[in-house]
């Protein structure tokens, strides 16, 4: 680099693509450079090289040796041109510099802060933890009761009603099985009587010497088969009503009883846990546990009281419904059986009309209870 006097302004002037000199930007750039350089340093000590606006290195200034007043040596300075500065300013809006120093290009726009999203896995894990803790407490309470070490809450009046209900359910199930057996056997007998009546009627037509005898027996068997179908309809109606009472109404009440017993076990488990904490020391570590245990105990106590009230109400309505249903069905069963074996066809038909029982068309085999199932 040639050295000139500090007052001479020498620099390389860039030329545009068409050969004309474009010095408007350079004059502005030189003015800014003179302001930024220390006093006594002229443009003669610098070499300004401009490679165009599309070059990767724009506006490189190299500092040379200085002869004159003493001044510290300047390092190489990177001073972008105005075009480069404007382009960097536009790109800067799309750059985010994280703590690690790496630049990540993102789209400019408003920043939206979203609420923290709950992790479904953590929620499931918390539910599993609560379920495991509750299962452990209930299992410990059941084992303690069976071993005779733990205490249990007992409602003597309600427990007695539940025991009676379970015993009655077993007895009603036995009656239901016997009635189903009777219906199946009666169906077979009616089917046999009808076939026997048809056989007597056929022989009555083919045996002239025994025409009347075969005819009487044919009429008798057909009448018995008809009355048997009427009795079979009454028995099947009795079976359907008792089956609804036993397997739906009573079973629904027993499901509520099971829920009540589960609530009672949970109540006793958390009651025992609270009693053990109250017997221990009271300090800063145990007081929060006692308060939490008291809260859980109160919640399970409310659940236990609610289930006990529900069981009491259902037992009351079940008793009223059971008496009404069984009264009508027992009257039907007695009147139908008595009229059938007395041979009173009119009374048998009147019994079915009284209970609004409709029979199938005569001559069609009535299916047994097993076939209907």
mmCIF file of C-alpha atoms in Angstrom:
data_model
loop_
_atom_site.group_PDB
_atom_site.id
_atom_site.type_symbol
_atom_site.label_atom_id
_atom_site.label_comp_id
_atom_site.label_asym_id
_atom_site.label_seq_id
_atom_site.Cartn_x
_atom_site.Cartn_y
_atom_site.Cartn_z
ATOM 1 C CA UNK A 1 0.000 0.000 0.000
ATOM 2 C CA UNK A 2 1.434 3.389 -0.946
ATOM 3 C CA UNK A 3 1.893 5.890 1.862
ATOM 4 C CA UNK A 4 0.707 9.471 1.276
ATOM 5 C CA UNK A 5 0.413 12.587 3.387
ATOM 6 C CA UNK A 6 -2.412 12.535 5.879
ATOM 7 C CA UNK A 7 -4.169 15.407 4.190
ATOM 8 C CA UNK A 8 -4.439 13.692 0.791
ATOM 9 C CA UNK A 9 -7.652 11.791 0.319
ATOM 10 C CA UNK A 10 -6.847 8.709 -1.801
ATOM 11 C CA UNK A 11 -9.122 5.736 -2.108
ATOM 12 C CA UNK A 12 -10.236 3.226 -4.619
ATOM 13 C CA UNK A 13 -13.400 4.354 -6.327
ATOM 14 C CA UNK A 14 -15.790 1.540 -7.346
ATOM 15 C CA UNK A 15 -17.181 1.445 -10.850
ATOM 16 C CA UNK A 16 -20.681 0.304 -11.723
ATOM 17 C CA UNK A 17 -21.488 -2.327 -14.277
ATOM 18 C CA UNK A 18 -21.940 0.221 -17.109
ATOM 19 C CA UNK A 19 -18.577 1.879 -16.473
ATOM 20 C CA UNK A 20 -19.896 5.040 -14.838
ATOM 21 C CA UNK A 21 -18.652 6.186 -11.502
ATOM 22 C CA UNK A 22 -21.122 5.921 -8.643
ATOM 23 C CA UNK A 23 -19.687 8.041 -5.819
ATOM 24 C CA UNK A 24 -22.817 9.057 -3.981
ATOM 25 C CA UNK A 25 -22.614 6.217 -1.491
ATOM 26 C CA UNK A 26 -18.849 6.398 -1.099
ATOM 27 C CA UNK A 27 -18.845 10.114 -0.206
ATOM 28 C CA UNK A 28 -21.372 9.434 2.531
ATOM 29 C CA UNK A 29 -19.392 6.453 3.715
ATOM 30 C CA UNK A 30 -16.129 8.493 3.795
ATOM 31 C CA UNK A 31 -17.789 11.166 5.888
ATOM 32 C CA UNK A 32 -18.895 8.563 8.413
ATOM 33 C CA UNK A 33 -15.427 7.035 8.415
ATOM 34 C CA UNK A 34 -13.745 10.373 9.097
ATOM 35 C CA UNK A 35 -15.953 10.899 12.098
ATOM 36 C CA UNK A 36 -15.181 7.472 13.506
ATOM 37 C CA UNK A 37 -11.352 7.514 12.980
ATOM 38 C CA UNK A 38 -9.109 9.108 15.613
ATOM 39 C CA UNK A 39 -7.611 12.536 15.072
ATOM 40 C CA UNK A 40 -4.512 12.609 12.896
ATOM 41 C CA UNK A 41 -5.455 9.559 10.879
ATOM 42 C CA UNK A 42 -6.429 10.366 7.321
ATOM 43 C CA UNK A 43 -7.735 8.407 4.510
ATOM 44 C CA UNK A 44 -4.234 7.944 3.177
ATOM 45 C CA UNK A 45 -3.605 5.259 5.793
ATOM 46 C CA UNK A 46 -6.599 3.238 4.768
ATOM 47 C CA UNK A 47 -7.535 1.121 1.825
ATOM 48 C CA UNK A 48 -11.241 0.901 1.105
ATOM 49 C CA UNK A 49 -12.225 -1.959 -1.102
ATOM 50 C CA UNK A 50 -15.807 -2.326 -2.267
ATOM 51 C CA UNK A 51 -16.681 -5.536 -4.069
ATOM 52 C CA UNK A 52 -20.254 -4.627 -4.754
ATOM 53 C CA UNK A 53 -23.402 -5.025 -2.744
ATOM 54 C CA UNK A 54 -23.746 -8.720 -3.480
ATOM 55 C CA UNK A 55 -20.352 -9.723 -2.055
ATOM 56 C CA UNK A 56 -20.081 -11.529 1.253
ATOM 57 C CA UNK A 57 -17.437 -9.082 2.487
ATOM 58 C CA UNK A 58 -18.771 -5.579 2.109
ATOM 59 C CA UNK A 59 -16.928 -2.410 3.046
ATOM 60 C CA UNK A 60 -13.643 -3.977 4.308
ATOM 61 C CA UNK A 61 -11.289 -1.369 5.750
ATOM 62 C CA UNK A 62 -7.656 -2.311 6.245
ATOM 63 C CA UNK A 63 -5.571 -0.025 8.422
ATOM 64 C CA UNK A 64 -1.965 0.624 7.380
ATOM 65 C CA UNK A 65 1.077 2.128 9.165
ATOM 66 C CA UNK A 66 0.815 5.650 10.472
ATOM 67 C CA UNK A 67 3.628 8.157 10.589
ATOM 68 C CA UNK A 68 2.961 11.248 12.531
ATOM 69 C CA UNK A 69 1.476 11.834 15.923
ATOM 70 C CA UNK A 70 1.573 8.712 18.148
ATOM 71 C CA UNK A 71 -1.658 6.760 18.319
ATOM 72 C CA UNK A 72 -2.536 3.150 19.188
ATOM 73 C CA UNK A 73 -2.643 0.670 16.324
ATOM 74 C CA UNK A 74 -6.165 -0.025 15.185
ATOM 75 C CA UNK A 75 -7.248 -3.608 14.514
ATOM 76 C CA UNK A 76 -9.154 -4.614 11.445
ATOM 77 C CA UNK A 77 -12.626 -3.097 11.456
ATOM 78 C CA UNK A 78 -15.728 -4.532 9.767
ATOM 79 C CA UNK A 79 -18.003 -1.654 8.817
ATOM 80 C CA UNK A 80 -20.938 -2.621 6.649
ATOM 81 C CA UNK A 81 -22.330 -0.327 4.048
ATOM 82 C CA UNK A 82 -25.764 1.195 4.265
ATOM 83 C CA UNK A 83 -27.284 -1.436 2.017
ATOM 84 C CA UNK A 84 -25.744 -4.221 4.062
ATOM 85 C CA UNK A 85 -26.844 -2.537 7.288
ATOM 86 C CA UNK A 86 -30.412 -2.264 6.068
ATOM 87 C CA UNK A 87 -30.390 -5.900 4.969
ATOM 88 C CA UNK A 88 -29.025 -6.995 8.336
ATOM 89 C CA UNK A 89 -31.657 -4.892 10.089
ATOM 90 C CA UNK A 90 -34.388 -6.690 8.140
ATOM 91 C CA UNK A 91 -32.893 -10.085 8.879
ATOM 92 C CA UNK A 92 -32.480 -9.242 12.542
ATOM 93 C CA UNK A 93 -36.228 -9.143 13.045
ATOM 94 C CA UNK A 94 -36.336 -12.825 12.061
ATOM 95 C CA UNK A 95 -33.403 -13.967 14.201
ATOM 96 C CA UNK A 96 -33.550 -15.091 17.795
ATOM 97 C CA UNK A 97 -30.295 -15.641 19.648
ATOM 98 C CA UNK A 98 -30.753 -18.169 22.491
ATOM 99 C CA UNK A 99 -28.554 -18.506 25.533
ATOM 100 C CA UNK A 100 -26.245 -21.000 23.796
ATOM 101 C CA UNK A 101 -25.251 -18.459 21.173
ATOM 102 C CA UNK A 102 -26.770 -20.300 18.203
ATOM 103 C CA UNK A 103 -29.093 -18.385 15.958
ATOM 104 C CA UNK A 104 -32.488 -19.834 15.133
ATOM 105 C CA UNK A 105 -34.517 -18.301 12.355
ATOM 106 C CA UNK A 106 -38.174 -17.870 13.213
ATOM 107 C CA UNK A 107 -41.079 -16.107 11.634
ATOM 108 C CA UNK A 108 -41.761 -12.608 12.830
ATOM 109 C CA UNK A 109 -45.137 -11.959 14.366
ATOM 110 C CA UNK A 110 -46.935 -11.650 17.679
ATOM 111 C CA UNK A 111 -45.817 -13.928 20.496
ATOM 112 C CA UNK A 112 -48.576 -15.924 22.203
ATOM 113 C CA UNK A 113 -47.958 -17.339 25.643
ATOM 114 C CA UNK A 114 -49.980 -20.540 26.134
ATOM 115 C CA UNK A 115 -50.921 -22.028 29.465
ATOM 116 C CA UNK A 116 -48.968 -24.991 30.650
ATOM 117 C CA UNK A 117 -50.454 -28.157 29.185
ATOM 118 C CA UNK A 118 -51.090 -30.950 31.668
ATOM 119 C CA UNK A 119 -49.386 -34.208 30.981
ATOM 120 C CA UNK A 120 -51.950 -37.044 30.580
ATOM 121 C CA UNK A 121 -49.356 -39.582 31.687
ATOM 122 C CA UNK A 122 -48.857 -37.759 34.985
ATOM 123 C CA UNK A 123 -52.617 -37.591 35.563
ATOM 124 C CA UNK A 124 -52.965 -41.333 34.964
ATOM 125 C CA UNK A 125 -50.045 -41.995 37.267
ATOM 126 C CA UNK A 126 -51.701 -39.921 39.985
ATOM 127 C CA UNK A 127 -54.979 -41.831 39.570
ATOM 128 C CA UNK A 128 -53.120 -45.148 39.810
ATOM 129 C CA UNK A 129 -51.350 -43.952 42.928
ATOM 130 C CA UNK A 130 -54.621 -42.945 44.630
ATOM 131 C CA UNK A 131 -56.293 -46.211 43.587
ATOM 132 C CA UNK A 132 -53.364 -48.255 44.917
ATOM 133 C CA UNK A 133 -53.382 -46.407 48.223
ATOM 134 C CA UNK A 134 -57.134 -46.824 48.632
ATOM 135 C CA UNK A 135 -56.936 -50.544 47.716
ATOM 136 C CA UNK A 136 -54.164 -51.085 50.222
ATOM 137 C CA UNK A 137 -56.128 -49.436 53.024
ATOM 138 C CA UNK A 138 -59.306 -51.390 52.231
ATOM 139 C CA UNK A 139 -57.437 -54.704 51.961
ATOM 140 C CA UNK A 140 -55.750 -54.087 55.282
ATOM 141 C CA UNK A 141 -59.129 -53.313 56.850
ATOM 142 C CA UNK A 142 -60.725 -56.510 55.462
ATOM 143 C CA UNK A 143 -57.847 -58.668 56.710
ATOM 144 C CA UNK A 144 -57.977 -57.025 60.126
ATOM 145 C CA UNK A 145 -61.710 -57.705 60.393
ATOM 146 C CA UNK A 146 -61.318 -61.361 59.392
ATOM 147 C CA UNK A 147 -58.515 -61.840 61.897
ATOM 148 C CA UNK A 148 -60.580 -60.187 64.612
ATOM 149 C CA UNK A 149 -58.138 -57.334 65.160
ATOM 150 C CA UNK A 150 -59.939 -54.460 63.485
ATOM 151 C CA UNK A 151 -63.253 -52.852 64.370
ATOM 152 C CA UNK A 152 -66.111 -52.443 61.939
ATOM 153 C CA UNK A 153 -69.159 -50.199 61.827
ATOM 154 C CA UNK A 154 -72.399 -52.178 62.105
ATOM 155 C CA UNK A 155 -75.981 -51.019 61.612
ATOM 156 C CA UNK A 156 -77.835 -53.842 63.334
ATOM 157 C CA UNK A 157 -81.275 -53.070 61.888
ATOM 158 C CA UNK A 158 -80.018 -52.614 58.350
ATOM 159 C CA UNK A 159 -77.775 -55.686 58.493
ATOM 160 C CA UNK A 160 -80.706 -57.817 59.660
ATOM 161 C CA UNK A 161 -82.839 -56.641 56.722
ATOM 162 C CA UNK A 162 -80.042 -57.422 54.292
ATOM 163 C CA UNK A 163 -79.620 -60.935 55.680
ATOM 164 C CA UNK A 164 -83.358 -61.583 55.376
ATOM 165 C CA UNK A 165 -83.315 -60.349 51.791
ATOM 166 C CA UNK A 166 -80.455 -62.661 50.820
ATOM 167 C CA UNK A 167 -82.141 -65.630 52.477
ATOM 168 C CA UNK A 168 -85.441 -64.871 50.729
ATOM 169 C CA UNK A 169 -83.661 -64.579 47.394
ATOM 170 C CA UNK A 170 -82.291 -68.109 47.766
ATOM 171 C CA UNK A 171 -85.747 -69.447 48.614
ATOM 172 C CA UNK A 172 -87.394 -67.631 45.718
ATOM 173 C CA UNK A 173 -84.751 -68.990 43.349
ATOM 174 C CA UNK A 174 -85.598 -72.507 44.550
ATOM 175 C CA UNK A 175 -89.326 -71.913 43.901
ATOM 176 C CA UNK A 176 -88.463 -70.550 40.482
ATOM 177 C CA UNK A 177 -86.461 -73.657 39.557
ATOM 178 C CA UNK A 178 -89.254 -75.979 40.695
ATOM 179 C CA UNK A 179 -91.886 -74.015 38.783
ATOM 180 C CA UNK A 180 -89.738 -74.171 35.646
ATOM 181 C CA UNK A 181 -89.423 -77.941 36.091
ATOM 182 C CA UNK A 182 -93.203 -78.241 36.504
ATOM 183 C CA UNK A 183 -93.752 -76.177 33.363
ATOM 184 C CA UNK A 184 -91.414 -78.373 31.339
ATOM 185 C CA UNK A 185 -93.035 -81.567 32.573
ATOM 186 C CA UNK A 186 -96.546 -80.225 32.034
ATOM 187 C CA UNK A 187 -95.630 -79.246 28.485
ATOM 188 C CA UNK A 188 -94.437 -82.783 27.797
ATOM 189 C CA UNK A 189 -97.627 -84.217 29.304
ATOM 190 C CA UNK A 190 -99.852 -81.914 27.252
ATOM 191 C CA UNK A 191 -97.940 -82.800 24.109
ATOM 192 C CA UNK A 192 -98.374 -86.528 24.890
ATOM 193 C CA UNK A 193 -102.104 -86.117 25.615
ATOM 194 C CA UNK A 194 -102.625 -84.357 22.304
ATOM 195 C CA UNK A 195 -100.835 -87.120 20.402
ATOM 196 C CA UNK A 196 -102.820 -89.750 22.311
ATOM 197 C CA UNK A 197 -106.102 -88.014 21.471
ATOM 198 C CA UNK A 198 -105.177 -87.936 17.777
ATOM 199 C CA UNK A 199 -104.385 -91.659 17.884
ATOM 200 C CA UNK A 200 -107.753 -92.468 19.527
ATOM 201 C CA UNK A 201 -109.601 -90.381 16.959
ATOM 202 C CA UNK A 202 -107.883 -92.218 14.104
ATOM 203 C CA UNK A 203 -108.744 -95.601 15.547
ATOM 204 C CA UNK A 204 -112.321 -94.463 16.115
ATOM 205 C CA UNK A 205 -112.704 -93.936 12.388
ATOM 206 C CA UNK A 206 -111.027 -97.189 11.385
ATOM 207 C CA UNK A 207 -112.539 -99.540 14.022
ATOM 208 C CA UNK A 208 -116.270 -99.624 13.577
ATOM 209 C CA UNK A 209 -116.835 -102.068 16.452
ATOM 210 C CA UNK A 210 -114.927 -99.734 18.887
ATOM 211 C CA UNK A 211 -115.924 -96.464 17.336
ATOM 212 C CA UNK A 212 -117.636 -95.030 20.436
ATOM 213 C CA UNK A 213 -114.995 -96.206 22.937
ATOM 214 C CA UNK A 214 -112.139 -94.703 20.931
ATOM 215 C CA UNK A 215 -114.185 -91.576 20.402
ATOM 216 C CA UNK A 216 -114.790 -91.009 24.141
ATOM 217 C CA UNK A 217 -111.088 -91.381 24.929
ATOM 218 C CA UNK A 218 -110.117 -89.083 22.090
ATOM 219 C CA UNK A 219 -112.434 -86.344 23.358
ATOM 220 C CA UNK A 220 -111.174 -86.763 26.924
ATOM 221 C CA UNK A 221 -107.496 -86.517 25.983
ATOM 222 C CA UNK A 222 -108.111 -83.494 23.775
ATOM 223 C CA UNK A 223 -109.994 -81.773 26.607
ATOM 224 C CA UNK A 224 -107.179 -82.517 29.044
ATOM 225 C CA UNK A 225 -104.648 -81.199 26.557
ATOM 226 C CA UNK A 226 -106.659 -77.999 26.150
ATOM 227 C CA UNK A 227 -106.935 -77.487 29.904
ATOM 228 C CA UNK A 228 -103.244 -78.314 30.237
ATOM 229 C CA UNK A 229 -102.393 -75.557 27.760
ATOM 230 C CA UNK A 230 -104.457 -73.129 29.845
ATOM 231 C CA UNK A 231 -102.694 -74.202 33.041
ATOM 232 C CA UNK A 232 -99.331 -74.000 31.260
ATOM 233 C CA UNK A 233 -100.040 -70.373 30.324
ATOM 234 C CA UNK A 234 -100.818 -69.529 33.963
ATOM 235 C CA UNK A 235 -97.646 -71.275 35.228
ATOM 236 C CA UNK A 236 -95.456 -69.550 32.644
ATOM 237 C CA UNK A 237 -96.936 -66.191 33.653
ATOM 238 C CA UNK A 238 -96.152 -67.015 37.288
ATOM 239 C CA UNK A 239 -92.567 -67.958 36.343
ATOM 240 C CA UNK A 240 -92.018 -64.736 34.371
ATOM 241 C CA UNK A 241 -93.228 -62.533 37.234
ATOM 242 C CA UNK A 242 -91.171 -64.307 39.898
ATOM 243 C CA UNK A 243 -88.120 -64.285 37.619
ATOM 244 C CA UNK A 244 -88.415 -60.506 37.214
ATOM 245 C CA UNK A 245 -88.733 -60.086 40.957
ATOM 246 C CA UNK A 246 -85.748 -62.297 41.809
ATOM 247 C CA UNK A 247 -83.269 -61.614 39.018
ATOM 248 C CA UNK A 248 -83.995 -57.935 38.395
ATOM 249 C CA UNK A 249 -85.670 -56.181 41.326
ATOM 250 C CA UNK A 250 -83.962 -58.038 44.165
ATOM 251 C CA UNK A 251 -80.668 -58.230 42.273
ATOM 252 C CA UNK A 252 -80.697 -54.469 41.737
ATOM 253 C CA UNK A 253 -81.180 -53.946 45.459
ATOM 254 C CA UNK A 254 -78.344 -56.346 46.248
ATOM 255 C CA UNK A 255 -76.058 -54.387 43.895
ATOM 256 C CA UNK A 256 -76.783 -51.292 45.957
ATOM 257 C CA UNK A 257 -76.043 -53.345 49.081
ATOM 258 C CA UNK A 258 -72.632 -54.287 47.643
ATOM 259 C CA UNK A 259 -71.865 -50.623 47.014
ATOM 260 C CA UNK A 260 -72.933 -49.865 50.572
ATOM 261 C CA UNK A 261 -70.612 -52.550 51.949
ATOM 262 C CA UNK A 262 -67.686 -51.189 49.899
ATOM 263 C CA UNK A 263 -68.389 -47.692 51.220
ATOM 264 C CA UNK A 264 -68.509 -49.101 54.763
ATOM 265 C CA UNK A 265 -65.091 -50.767 54.342
ATOM 266 C CA UNK A 266 -63.560 -47.535 52.997
ATOM 267 C CA UNK A 267 -65.127 -45.576 55.840
ATOM 268 C CA UNK A 268 -63.722 -47.937 58.474
ATOM 269 C CA UNK A 269 -60.305 -48.013 56.778
ATOM 270 C CA UNK A 270 -59.911 -44.227 56.815
ATOM 271 C CA UNK A 271 -61.425 -44.052 60.306
ATOM 272 C CA UNK A 272 -58.787 -46.480 61.584
ATOM 273 C CA UNK A 273 -56.068 -44.499 59.810
ATOM 274 C CA UNK A 274 -57.233 -41.262 61.457
ATOM 275 C CA UNK A 275 -57.391 -42.893 64.876
ATOM 276 C CA UNK A 276 -53.802 -44.137 64.533
ATOM 277 C CA UNK A 277 -52.580 -40.663 63.581
ATOM 278 C CA UNK A 278 -54.415 -39.070 66.511
ATOM 279 C CA UNK A 279 -52.732 -41.480 68.927
ATOM 280 C CA UNK A 280 -49.266 -40.466 67.678
ATOM 281 C CA UNK A 281 -47.295 -37.298 68.376
ATOM 282 C CA UNK A 282 -48.457 -33.926 67.113
ATOM 283 C CA UNK A 283 -45.736 -31.838 65.512
ATOM 284 C CA UNK A 284 -45.079 -29.861 62.355
ATOM 285 C CA UNK A 285 -44.678 -33.053 60.309
ATOM 286 C CA UNK A 286 -47.740 -34.935 61.541
ATOM 287 C CA UNK A 287 -50.267 -32.076 61.674
ATOM 288 C CA UNK A 288 -50.607 -31.810 57.846
ATOM 289 C CA UNK A 289 -51.064 -35.587 57.643
ATOM 290 C CA UNK A 290 -53.737 -35.491 60.358
ATOM 291 C CA UNK A 291 -55.564 -32.685 58.569
ATOM 292 C CA UNK A 292 -55.473 -34.542 55.242
ATOM 293 C CA UNK A 293 -56.619 -37.763 56.913
ATOM 294 C CA UNK A 294 -59.473 -35.874 58.588
ATOM 295 C CA UNK A 295 -60.563 -34.506 55.203
ATOM 296 C CA UNK A 296 -60.530 -37.976 53.584
ATOM 297 C CA UNK A 297 -62.369 -39.488 56.536
ATOM 298 C CA UNK A 298 -65.119 -36.877 56.307
ATOM 299 C CA UNK A 299 -65.534 -37.473 52.554
ATOM 300 C CA UNK A 300 -65.873 -41.253 53.003
ATOM 301 C CA UNK A 301 -68.220 -40.758 55.946
ATOM 302 C CA UNK A 302 -70.570 -38.720 53.756
ATOM 303 C CA UNK A 303 -70.405 -41.416 51.073
ATOM 304 C CA UNK A 304 -71.159 -44.125 53.648
ATOM 305 C CA UNK A 305 -74.150 -42.221 55.051
ATOM 306 C CA UNK A 306 -75.529 -41.653 51.546
ATOM 307 C CA UNK A 307 -75.226 -45.336 50.588
ATOM 308 C CA UNK A 308 -76.820 -46.426 53.860
ATOM 309 C CA UNK A 309 -79.764 -44.125 53.203
ATOM 310 C CA UNK A 310 -80.097 -45.460 49.628
ATOM 311 C CA UNK A 311 -80.124 -49.070 50.839
ATOM 312 C CA UNK A 312 -82.785 -48.319 53.444
ATOM 313 C CA UNK A 313 -85.052 -46.696 50.865
ATOM 314 C CA UNK A 314 -84.585 -49.513 48.320
ATOM 315 C CA UNK A 315 -85.295 -52.184 50.932
ATOM 316 C CA UNK A 316 -88.503 -50.414 51.886
ATOM 317 C CA UNK A 317 -89.771 -50.150 48.302
ATOM 318 C CA UNK A 318 -88.651 -53.708 47.546
ATOM 319 C CA UNK A 319 -90.650 -55.086 50.442
ATOM 320 C CA UNK A 320 -93.798 -53.287 49.272
ATOM 321 C CA UNK A 321 -93.329 -54.420 45.680
ATOM 322 C CA UNK A 322 -92.523 -57.985 46.689
ATOM 323 C CA UNK A 323 -95.674 -58.355 48.768
ATOM 324 C CA UNK A 324 -97.866 -56.983 45.994
ATOM 325 C CA UNK A 325 -96.332 -59.108 43.236
ATOM 326 C CA UNK A 326 -96.207 -62.354 45.166
ATOM 327 C CA UNK A 327 -99.754 -61.927 46.466
ATOM 328 C CA UNK A 328 -101.178 -61.751 42.946
ATOM 329 C CA UNK A 329 -98.981 -64.519 41.577
ATOM 330 C CA UNK A 330 -99.710 -66.942 44.431
ATOM 331 C CA UNK A 331 -103.451 -66.395 44.029
ATOM 332 C CA UNK A 332 -103.137 -67.055 40.295
ATOM 333 C CA UNK A 333 -101.095 -70.212 40.806
ATOM 334 C CA UNK A 334 -103.514 -71.623 43.394
ATOM 335 C CA UNK A 335 -106.692 -70.938 41.436
ATOM 336 C CA UNK A 336 -105.254 -72.315 38.194
ATOM 337 C CA UNK A 337 -103.972 -75.544 39.771
ATOM 338 C CA UNK A 338 -107.208 -76.096 41.720
ATOM 339 C CA UNK A 339 -109.440 -75.514 38.680
ATOM 340 C CA UNK A 340 -107.316 -77.786 36.472
ATOM 341 C CA UNK A 341 -107.330 -80.800 38.740
ATOM 342 C CA UNK A 342 -110.994 -80.271 39.635
ATOM 343 C CA UNK A 343 -111.796 -80.390 35.936
ATOM 344 C CA UNK A 344 -113.511 -77.023 36.119
ATOM 345 C CA UNK A 345 -112.750 -75.602 32.728
ATOM 346 C CA UNK A 346 -114.816 -72.465 33.174
ATOM 347 C CA UNK A 347 -113.109 -71.522 36.423
ATOM 348 C CA UNK A 348 -109.701 -72.118 34.835
ATOM 349 C CA UNK A 349 -110.509 -69.832 31.934
ATOM 350 C CA UNK A 350 -111.948 -67.244 34.308
ATOM 351 C CA UNK A 351 -108.715 -67.268 36.289
ATOM 352 C CA UNK A 352 -106.683 -66.400 33.197
ATOM 353 C CA UNK A 353 -109.073 -63.585 32.292
ATOM 354 C CA UNK A 354 -108.770 -62.207 35.816
ATOM 355 C CA UNK A 355 -105.003 -61.803 35.445
ATOM 356 C CA UNK A 356 -105.186 -60.740 31.763
ATOM 357 C CA UNK A 357 -103.305 -63.771 30.470
ATOM 358 C CA UNK A 358 -103.627 -64.430 26.764
ATOM 359 C CA UNK A 359 -103.104 -67.920 25.395
ATOM 360 C CA UNK A 360 -101.866 -68.843 21.966
ATOM 361 C CA UNK A 361 -104.111 -70.132 19.231
ATOM 362 C CA UNK A 362 -105.499 -73.599 20.058
ATOM 363 C CA UNK A 363 -103.774 -76.402 18.247
ATOM 364 C CA UNK A 364 -100.352 -74.697 18.321
ATOM 365 C CA UNK A 365 -97.793 -76.295 20.573
ATOM 366 C CA UNK A 366 -96.926 -73.970 23.420
ATOM 367 C CA UNK A 367 -93.137 -73.826 23.879
ATOM 368 C CA UNK A 368 -91.723 -74.750 27.208
ATOM 369 C CA UNK A 369 -89.828 -72.317 29.405
ATOM 370 C CA UNK A 370 -86.541 -73.871 28.341
ATOM 371 C CA UNK A 371 -87.383 -73.461 24.654
ATOM 372 C CA UNK A 372 -88.327 -69.801 25.209
ATOM 373 C CA UNK A 373 -84.943 -69.188 26.807
#
